[in-house]
Structure formats: C-alpha cells, structure tokens
Tab-separated table of C-alpha atoms in Angstrom:
chain	number	residue	atom	x	y	z
A	1	UNK	CA	-0.019	0.028	0.134
A	2	UNK	CA	1.136	3.814	-0.458
A	3	UNK	CA	-0.428	5.979	1.949
A	4	UNK	CA	-0.450	9.788	1.609
A	5	UNK	CA	1.702	11.811	3.791
A	6	UNK	CA	3.364	14.438	1.178
A	7	UNK	CA	2.410	17.212	3.548
A	8	UNK	CA	4.249	16.157	6.648
A	9	UNK	CA	7.585	16.041	4.139
A	10	UNK	CA	6.832	19.512	3.136
A	11	UNK	CA	6.295	20.413	6.875
A	12	UNK	CA	2.582	21.075	6.319
A	13	UNK	CA	-0.439	20.244	8.812
A	14	UNK	CA	-1.846	16.734	8.409
A	15	UNK	CA	-5.802	15.973	8.823
A	16	UNK	CA	-5.957	13.221	11.349
A	17	UNK	CA	-9.038	11.145	12.044
A	18	UNK	CA	-9.485	9.844	15.555
A	19	UNK	CA	-11.774	6.710	15.560
A	20	UNK	CA	-13.766	7.093	19.261
A	21	UNK	CA	-17.265	6.833	20.259
A	22	UNK	CA	-16.990	9.693	22.686
A	23	UNK	CA	-14.815	12.793	22.046
A	24	UNK	CA	-14.930	13.687	26.109
A	25	UNK	CA	-13.308	10.690	26.993
A	26	UNK	CA	-9.907	11.598	28.507
A	27	UNK	CA	-7.696	9.964	25.977
A	28	UNK	CA	-9.433	11.158	22.792
A	29	UNK	CA	-9.576	14.690	24.370
A	30	UNK	CA	-6.043	14.817	25.047
A	31	UNK	CA	-5.112	13.323	21.243
A	32	UNK	CA	-7.274	16.107	19.868
A	33	UNK	CA	-5.740	18.731	22.028
A	34	UNK	CA	-1.788	17.519	21.353
A	35	UNK	CA	-2.461	17.391	17.556
A	36	UNK	CA	-3.823	21.033	17.468
A	37	UNK	CA	-1.290	22.171	19.400
A	38	UNK	CA	0.996	20.808	16.766
A	39	UNK	CA	-0.772	22.348	14.143
A	40	UNK	CA	-2.964	19.713	12.600
A	41	UNK	CA	-6.632	19.423	12.083
A	42	UNK	CA	-8.305	16.922	13.832
A	43	UNK	CA	-11.993	15.209	13.197
A	44	UNK	CA	-13.408	12.799	15.707
A	45	UNK	CA	-15.288	9.862	14.117
A	46	UNK	CA	-17.607	7.511	15.531
A	47	UNK	CA	-17.085	4.365	14.040
A	48	UNK	CA	-20.575	3.079	14.265
A	49	UNK	CA	-22.253	6.469	12.586
A	50	UNK	CA	-19.895	5.411	9.421
A	51	UNK	CA	-21.344	3.733	6.296
A	52	UNK	CA	-18.928	2.677	3.396
A	53	UNK	CA	-19.389	2.210	-0.238
A	54	UNK	CA	-16.986	-0.666	-0.700
A	55	UNK	CA	-15.439	-0.814	-4.376
A	56	UNK	CA	-12.351	-1.556	-6.169
A	57	UNK	CA	-12.073	1.593	-7.826
A	58	UNK	CA	-13.293	4.677	-5.371
A	59	UNK	CA	-14.021	3.326	-1.797
A	60	UNK	CA	-15.361	5.724	0.336
A	61	UNK	CA	-16.613	6.484	3.990
A	62	UNK	CA	-20.024	8.244	4.458
A	63	UNK	CA	-20.280	9.918	8.229
A	64	UNK	CA	-23.382	12.122	9.108
A	65	UNK	CA	-24.476	12.494	5.241
A	66	UNK	CA	-20.942	13.623	4.083
A	67	UNK	CA	-18.105	11.767	2.532
A	68	UNK	CA	-14.854	11.801	4.673
A	69	UNK	CA	-11.796	12.390	2.328
A	70	UNK	CA	-8.441	14.072	2.834
A	71	UNK	CA	-7.157	12.415	5.466
A	72	UNK	CA	-3.456	11.596	6.045
A	73	UNK	CA	-3.590	9.491	9.313
A	74	UNK	CA	-6.158	7.423	11.231
A	75	UNK	CA	-5.927	7.132	15.059
A	76	UNK	CA	-8.490	3.783	15.932
A	77	UNK	CA	-9.569	4.262	19.379
A	78	UNK	CA	-11.964	1.362	19.237
A	79	UNK	CA	-13.597	-0.149	22.107
A	80	UNK	CA	-13.686	-4.027	22.419
A	81	UNK	CA	-17.551	-4.014	21.998
A	82	UNK	CA	-17.455	-2.490	18.539
A	83	UNK	CA	-14.276	-4.310	17.578
A	84	UNK	CA	-15.924	-5.938	14.170
A	85	UNK	CA	-17.563	-2.718	13.037
A	86	UNK	CA	-14.568	-0.563	14.158
A	87	UNK	CA	-12.068	-2.805	12.462
A	88	UNK	CA	-13.993	-2.406	9.135
A	89	UNK	CA	-14.156	0.876	9.129
A	90	UNK	CA	-10.625	1.165	9.476
A	91	UNK	CA	-9.937	-1.466	6.720
A	92	UNK	CA	-11.876	1.231	4.958
A	93	UNK	CA	-9.506	4.017	5.573
A	94	UNK	CA	-6.615	1.728	4.907
A	95	UNK	CA	-8.042	1.316	1.352
A	96	UNK	CA	-8.530	4.780	0.669
A	97	UNK	CA	-4.421	5.057	1.479
A	98	UNK	CA	-5.005	6.532	4.658
A	99	UNK	CA	-1.820	5.601	7.084
A	100	UNK	CA	-3.374	3.837	10.226
A	101	UNK	CA	-1.702	4.233	13.458
A	102	UNK	CA	-2.578	0.647	14.358
A	103	UNK	CA	-3.472	-1.316	11.429
A	104	UNK	CA	-6.842	-3.299	11.558
A	105	UNK	CA	-5.097	-6.768	11.211
A	106	UNK	CA	-3.443	-5.981	14.274
A	107	UNK	CA	-6.219	-4.149	16.406
A	108	UNK	CA	-7.952	-7.622	15.331
A	109	UNK	CA	-5.348	-9.711	16.334
A	110	UNK	CA	-4.579	-8.320	19.883
A	111	UNK	CA	-8.784	-8.264	20.552
A	112	UNK	CA	-9.038	-12.323	19.971
A	113	UNK	CA	-7.194	-13.340	23.609
A	114	UNK	CA	-6.819	-17.099	22.502
A	115	UNK	CA	-5.269	-16.531	19.271
A	116	UNK	CA	-2.768	-13.589	20.992
A	117	UNK	CA	-1.784	-16.295	23.638
A	118	UNK	CA	-0.996	-18.789	20.967
A	119	UNK	CA	1.090	-15.924	18.938
A	120	UNK	CA	2.934	-14.944	22.136
A	121	UNK	CA	3.462	-18.761	23.009
A	122	UNK	CA	5.165	-19.550	19.945
A	123	UNK	CA	7.617	-16.942	19.872
A	124	UNK	CA	8.748	-18.047	23.248
A	125	UNK	CA	7.246	-14.501	25.578
A	126	UNK	CA	6.629	-15.700	28.632
A	127	UNK	CA	3.116	-16.220	29.806
A	128	UNK	CA	1.059	-17.990	32.650
A	129	UNK	CA	0.349	-21.501	31.680
A	130	UNK	CA	-3.047	-21.350	29.340
A	131	UNK	CA	-5.598	-23.843	28.974
A	132	UNK	CA	-8.606	-24.004	26.574
A	133	UNK	CA	-11.197	-26.803	26.128
A	134	UNK	CA	-14.770	-27.161	24.694
A	135	UNK	CA	-16.094	-30.150	26.263
A	136	UNK	CA	-17.181	-30.187	30.000
A	137	UNK	CA	-16.077	-33.467	30.320
A	138	UNK	CA	-12.314	-32.283	29.915
A	139	UNK	CA	-12.576	-29.875	32.851
A	140	UNK	CA	-10.814	-31.702	35.265
A	141	UNK	CA	-7.838	-32.769	32.914
A	142	UNK	CA	-7.673	-29.209	31.986
A	143	UNK	CA	-7.453	-27.813	35.726
A	144	UNK	CA	-4.386	-30.388	36.170
A	145	UNK	CA	-2.798	-29.099	33.111
A	146	UNK	CA	-2.459	-25.654	34.366
A	147	UNK	CA	-1.141	-26.894	37.837
A	148	UNK	CA	-4.273	-27.089	39.759
A	149	UNK	CA	-6.174	-24.378	41.838
A	150	UNK	CA	-6.273	-21.553	42.317
A	151	UNK	CA	-7.007	-20.547	38.802
A	152	UNK	CA	-8.232	-17.571	36.649
A	153	UNK	CA	-11.003	-18.248	34.364
A	154	UNK	CA	-11.571	-15.579	31.763
A	155	UNK	CA	-14.212	-14.867	29.225
A	156	UNK	CA	-12.348	-14.511	25.749
A	157	UNK	CA	-14.891	-11.483	25.229
A	158	UNK	CA	-14.091	-9.898	28.593
A	159	UNK	CA	-12.323	-6.299	29.061
A	160	UNK	CA	-11.547	-3.928	31.883
A	161	UNK	CA	-11.700	-7.327	34.302
A	162	UNK	CA	-14.784	-7.903	33.457
A	163	UNK	CA	-15.530	-11.675	33.379
A	164	UNK	CA	-12.649	-12.578	35.270
A	165	UNK	CA	-12.934	-14.716	38.166
A	166	UNK	CA	-10.255	-16.370	40.545
A	167	UNK	CA	-11.125	-19.925	41.617
A	168	UNK	CA	-9.646	-21.237	44.357
A	169	UNK	CA	-10.771	-24.735	44.868
A	170	UNK	CA	-11.176	-27.363	42.431
A	171	UNK	CA	-14.937	-27.824	43.201
A	172	UNK	CA	-15.252	-23.897	42.686
A	173	UNK	CA	-13.230	-24.264	39.312
A	174	UNK	CA	-15.336	-26.849	37.889
A	175	UNK	CA	-18.751	-24.796	38.954
A	176	UNK	CA	-17.520	-21.367	37.205
A	177	UNK	CA	-16.376	-23.567	34.042
A	178	UNK	CA	-19.641	-25.170	33.676
A	179	UNK	CA	-21.830	-22.109	34.295
A	180	UNK	CA	-19.756	-20.743	31.227
A	181	UNK	CA	-19.715	-23.325	29.057
A	182	UNK	CA	-23.317	-23.829	29.980
A	183	UNK	CA	-23.818	-20.216	28.444
A	184	UNK	CA	-21.767	-21.245	25.616
A	185	UNK	CA	-19.309	-18.784	26.369
A	186	UNK	CA	-15.669	-19.205	25.263
A	187	UNK	CA	-13.092	-19.003	27.934
A	188	UNK	CA	-9.572	-19.457	29.212
A	189	UNK	CA	-7.759	-20.819	32.038
A	190	UNK	CA	-4.704	-19.686	33.353
A	191	UNK	CA	-2.094	-20.409	36.504
A	192	UNK	CA	-2.563	-17.956	39.171
A	193	UNK	CA	0.490	-15.854	39.259
A	194	UNK	CA	0.169	-15.328	43.275
A	195	UNK	CA	3.552	-13.752	43.978
A	196	UNK	CA	2.118	-10.788	41.690
A	197	UNK	CA	0.267	-9.753	44.946
A	198	UNK	CA	-2.657	-8.773	43.017
A	199	UNK	CA	-0.505	-6.445	40.913
A	200	UNK	CA	0.436	-5.637	37.647
A	201	UNK	CA	2.743	-3.319	35.041
A	202	UNK	CA	1.074	-1.730	32.378
A	203	UNK	CA	3.898	-0.985	29.777
A	204	UNK	CA	2.965	1.635	27.333
A	205	UNK	CA	4.812	0.720	23.832
A	206	UNK	CA	5.185	3.298	21.211
A	207	UNK	CA	7.367	2.372	18.386
A	208	UNK	CA	10.182	0.128	19.735
A	209	UNK	CA	10.333	1.717	23.118
A	210	UNK	CA	8.492	1.350	26.373
A	211	UNK	CA	7.688	5.329	26.786
A	212	UNK	CA	5.815	4.666	30.082
A	213	UNK	CA	5.069	2.035	32.805
A	214	UNK	CA	3.027	2.170	35.741
A	215	UNK	CA	2.344	-0.437	38.520
A	216	UNK	CA	-1.436	-1.138	39.334
A	217	UNK	CA	-2.659	-2.375	42.331
A	218	UNK	CA	-5.991	-3.726	42.939
A	219	UNK	CA	-7.841	-3.158	46.406
A	220	UNK	CA	-7.417	-5.156	49.248
A	221	UNK	CA	-9.158	-8.733	48.792
A	222	UNK	CA	-9.077	-8.109	44.626
A	223	UNK	CA	-7.035	-9.974	42.596
A	224	UNK	CA	-7.746	-7.824	39.741
A	225	UNK	CA	-5.658	-4.633	39.207
A	226	UNK	CA	-7.722	-2.710	36.476
A	227	UNK	CA	-8.153	1.017	37.425
A	228	UNK	CA	-11.606	0.581	36.180
A	229	UNK	CA	-12.194	-1.873	39.156
A	230	UNK	CA	-10.651	0.555	41.822
A	231	UNK	CA	-6.966	-0.203	41.354
A	232	UNK	CA	-4.345	2.386	42.345
A	233	UNK	CA	-1.430	3.340	39.862
A	234	UNK	CA	2.075	4.529	40.448
A	235	UNK	CA	5.243	5.205	38.749
A	236	UNK	CA	7.003	1.655	37.853
A	237	UNK	CA	10.853	1.307	37.339
A	238	UNK	CA	10.862	-1.845	34.923
A	239	UNK	CA	14.009	-4.092	34.355
A	240	UNK	CA	15.734	-4.467	31.275
A	241	UNK	CA	13.919	-7.885	30.743
A	242	UNK	CA	10.374	-6.647	31.627
A	243	UNK	CA	10.920	-3.827	28.699
A	244	UNK	CA	12.486	-6.480	26.230
A	245	UNK	CA	9.288	-8.384	27.097
A	246	UNK	CA	6.933	-5.752	26.445
A	247	UNK	CA	8.442	-4.298	23.389
A	248	UNK	CA	8.507	-7.915	21.944
A	249	UNK	CA	5.104	-8.381	22.702
A	250	UNK	CA	4.140	-5.532	20.974
A	251	UNK	CA	5.669	-6.513	17.829
A	252	UNK	CA	4.397	-9.972	17.706
A	253	UNK	CA	0.986	-8.452	17.420
A	254	UNK	CA	2.118	-6.145	14.901
A	255	UNK	CA	1.250	-2.888	17.110
A	256	UNK	CA	2.759	0.326	16.896
A	257	UNK	CA	1.021	1.759	20.092
A	258	UNK	CA	-0.525	-0.249	22.756
A	259	UNK	CA	-0.196	-1.159	26.595
A	260	UNK	CA	1.235	-4.732	27.471
A	261	UNK	CA	0.183	-6.041	30.710
A	262	UNK	CA	3.037	-8.053	32.659
A	263	UNK	CA	2.818	-9.872	35.862
A	264	UNK	CA	6.179	-10.339	37.914
A	265	UNK	CA	6.185	-14.011	38.433
A	266	UNK	CA	8.974	-15.999	40.288
A	267	UNK	CA	10.165	-17.206	36.467
A	268	UNK	CA	10.320	-13.594	34.876
A	269	UNK	CA	7.798	-11.404	33.620
A	270	UNK	CA	4.848	-12.880	31.903
A	271	UNK	CA	2.348	-11.217	29.811
A	272	UNK	CA	-1.028	-11.172	30.577
A	273	UNK	CA	-2.812	-9.081	27.694
A	274	UNK	CA	-1.487	-6.712	24.935
A	275	UNK	CA	-4.203	-3.990	24.578
A	276	UNK	CA	-4.369	-1.872	21.271
A	277	UNK	CA	-6.423	1.064	22.990
A	278	UNK	CA	-4.583	1.503	25.958
A	279	UNK	CA	-5.997	4.526	27.953
A	280	UNK	CA	-3.979	7.602	28.760
A	281	UNK	CA	-5.397	9.033	31.490
A	282	UNK	CA	-3.693	6.668	34.292
A	283	UNK	CA	-0.348	6.139	32.794
A	284	UNK	CA	0.043	10.392	32.375
A	285	UNK	CA	-0.753	10.826	35.867
A	286	UNK	CA	1.419	7.959	37.388
A	287	UNK	CA	4.358	8.604	35.196
A	288	UNK	CA	3.990	12.706	34.720
A	289	UNK	CA	4.801	11.797	30.852
A	290	UNK	CA	3.293	13.541	27.887
A	291	UNK	CA	2.227	10.419	25.943
A	292	UNK	CA	-0.154	12.000	24.098
A	293	UNK	CA	2.464	14.143	22.753
A	294	UNK	CA	5.051	11.219	22.336
A	295	UNK	CA	2.493	9.806	20.376
A	296	UNK	CA	1.981	12.270	18.028
A	297	UNK	CA	5.349	12.717	17.393
A	298	UNK	CA	5.582	8.962	16.480
A	299	UNK	CA	2.518	9.513	14.161
A	300	UNK	CA	4.390	12.440	12.296
A	301	UNK	CA	7.430	10.489	11.904
A	302	UNK	CA	5.909	7.409	10.750
A	303	UNK	CA	3.999	9.202	7.928
A	304	UNK	CA	6.752	11.356	6.826
A	305	UNK	CA	8.805	7.349	6.505
A	306	UNK	CA	6.252	6.306	4.462
A	307	UNK	CA	5.960	9.161	2.334
A	308	UNK	CA	9.474	9.461	1.648
A	309	UNK	CA	9.444	5.700	0.733
A	310	UNK	CA	6.537	6.726	-1.551
A	311	UNK	CA	7.919	9.383	-3.069
A	312	UNK	CA	11.488	7.325	-3.871
A	313	UNK	CA	9.156	4.415	-5.488
A	314	UNK	CA	7.829	7.053	-7.589
A	315	UNK	CA	11.030	8.274	-8.545
A	316	UNK	CA	12.249	5.086	-9.468
A	317	UNK	CA	9.197	4.261	-11.563
A	318	UNK	CA	9.716	7.335	-13.800
A	319	UNK	CA	13.252	6.752	-14.262
C-alpha cells in the first residue's frame, strides 16, 4: 500500500481522523488537544455512525451524510464491544490510503485473547500456563494441565477485568467453568500468579520503546488490578527484561502503539494482555509524561517515513 503523506514531508499540517465513540473521553481529548497544538487538523469520528461504499475503484466512507476524504492518518480508539464494525471502518480508511497508527489486522489480532496467547507462546514470550477446552468432560484434565487450583478463569470477550474469576478450589473452578460453558461462552483457564500480589505492570509501548510504565495495584481482597475496578497506579521502574518483553509482545501483535500488561512472577515477567487502545489518563498521571505528545510525534515520524518511501518508489518508477 502507498499512504498519503506528502504534507508532512513538506512540513505542512496533517488531517487526522480519530476513531472514537466519545470525544469527551480523556484519551480522545488529549489526542485532539495535542494534535491541534502541533498544528494538525483533527476530526473525531464515531465508527458506528460511518457507512461505506466498498468498491475496487473508489472506496469511500460516509459520515453523518458527508463523505470523509483528504485524511493523512487515522488513530483507532476502538472499544472492545465494537471491534468488528470498528475494524471494518479502519480497513476502509486503509483502502483509501490513509495511514493507520495501528493497522486493522493488528487490532483484530490483539482483541482475540486466545489467538494472542497462541502467537505470543509460539514466539517464546513468558506467559501464565494457559488452557482452553470446549467439552465439559475435559474440565478435570484441563485444571490439572494448568497446575491445579487456584486458577484464573477468563471470558475471551471480557474487558477491563469484567468476566475474570479467581477460583480457589477444585469444586469452585469446576462450577464456574461449567456455568460459563452452559452459557456457550468461550473461556481460558490460567495459572494464578500468587506472587504478583494483586498487582501488574502496564507498559506503554510506542514504536520500539516503552515510553512510560505504571504499577497497578488492586484494592484489598481483589486480585484484579484494573483501574476501572478500583485499582490504584504508581510510577513503575522496569527491568531490562520487562522492557524487552513488552516491546517484543507489541511487535508480535503488529501494534505500533499499545499497552502491554505484565505480571512479575517467580520465573520472570509474564504477559497477561496486549491492549490496542490503552487509556492515557492513568499512565500520564502515574508517570508524569506527555504520552499523547509522544504518540503524536511518532505518528508524524511514521507518516513522513512512509511518504518518503512512496516518493522514492515513484521516482524510481519514472526512471
């Protein structure tokens, strides 16, 4: 693909679309403010209000009665509940030669927890021992495979800690798994990393660097550390191994900007999740860093690089 990007090469402002359901969200507001401060024109687009003309000659996106055109870059902030339609809209932007901060295929990949776990495991990334089964008759063997109870049971479609259960006994684990399977829900079963003490690390990756990190701690009696579940966040000091693990996980997912959640286990850092639309509020408050500004600088750099390659390719073609 060849993306539009000549403006940034000439030092001109870009037109940026931010795919977000709510322009009042902290992360969306910060990205808009930062882009405008840097001289860019920004439009917040609700993906669910878009409709598309999918043709080979001239693909278009229509939004509230108007045709969207002339964008140089698109920043996807697609919620987990609208992944299917949101990534379809993002793909349409890609077909229109608009540079995506995160590509649609990478966003889709990261939202599939099972596929993510398989890809990370194949590349040797540290992870909790994870099991997956379809038949209730296999529950006993499945629990034994992950090291027995306590275990963490996760809905594959869950987000922000919703649909994550800690089962401390064999009976409890079997009951929860049977209940989920009875509802035809897809679940994963993972070993419980007790030594993490209800805390995790959110590593914010931009390009090939961890640009900010925070340690999230769940409230007393809560093993989930999500800020949406009442957890607290403080500045984290990462080891070189933790930084390397986070960057490698992002690359395996194909994401240029993401949040990688790690647990500190007795056998090194283990990846819990790679989030393609990480929130900015917690990480900026905990780290004191202008993460939105770092993202925007990176976007400018990537659009310029792609435009330069496109320009060189056209020059060679003429020669």
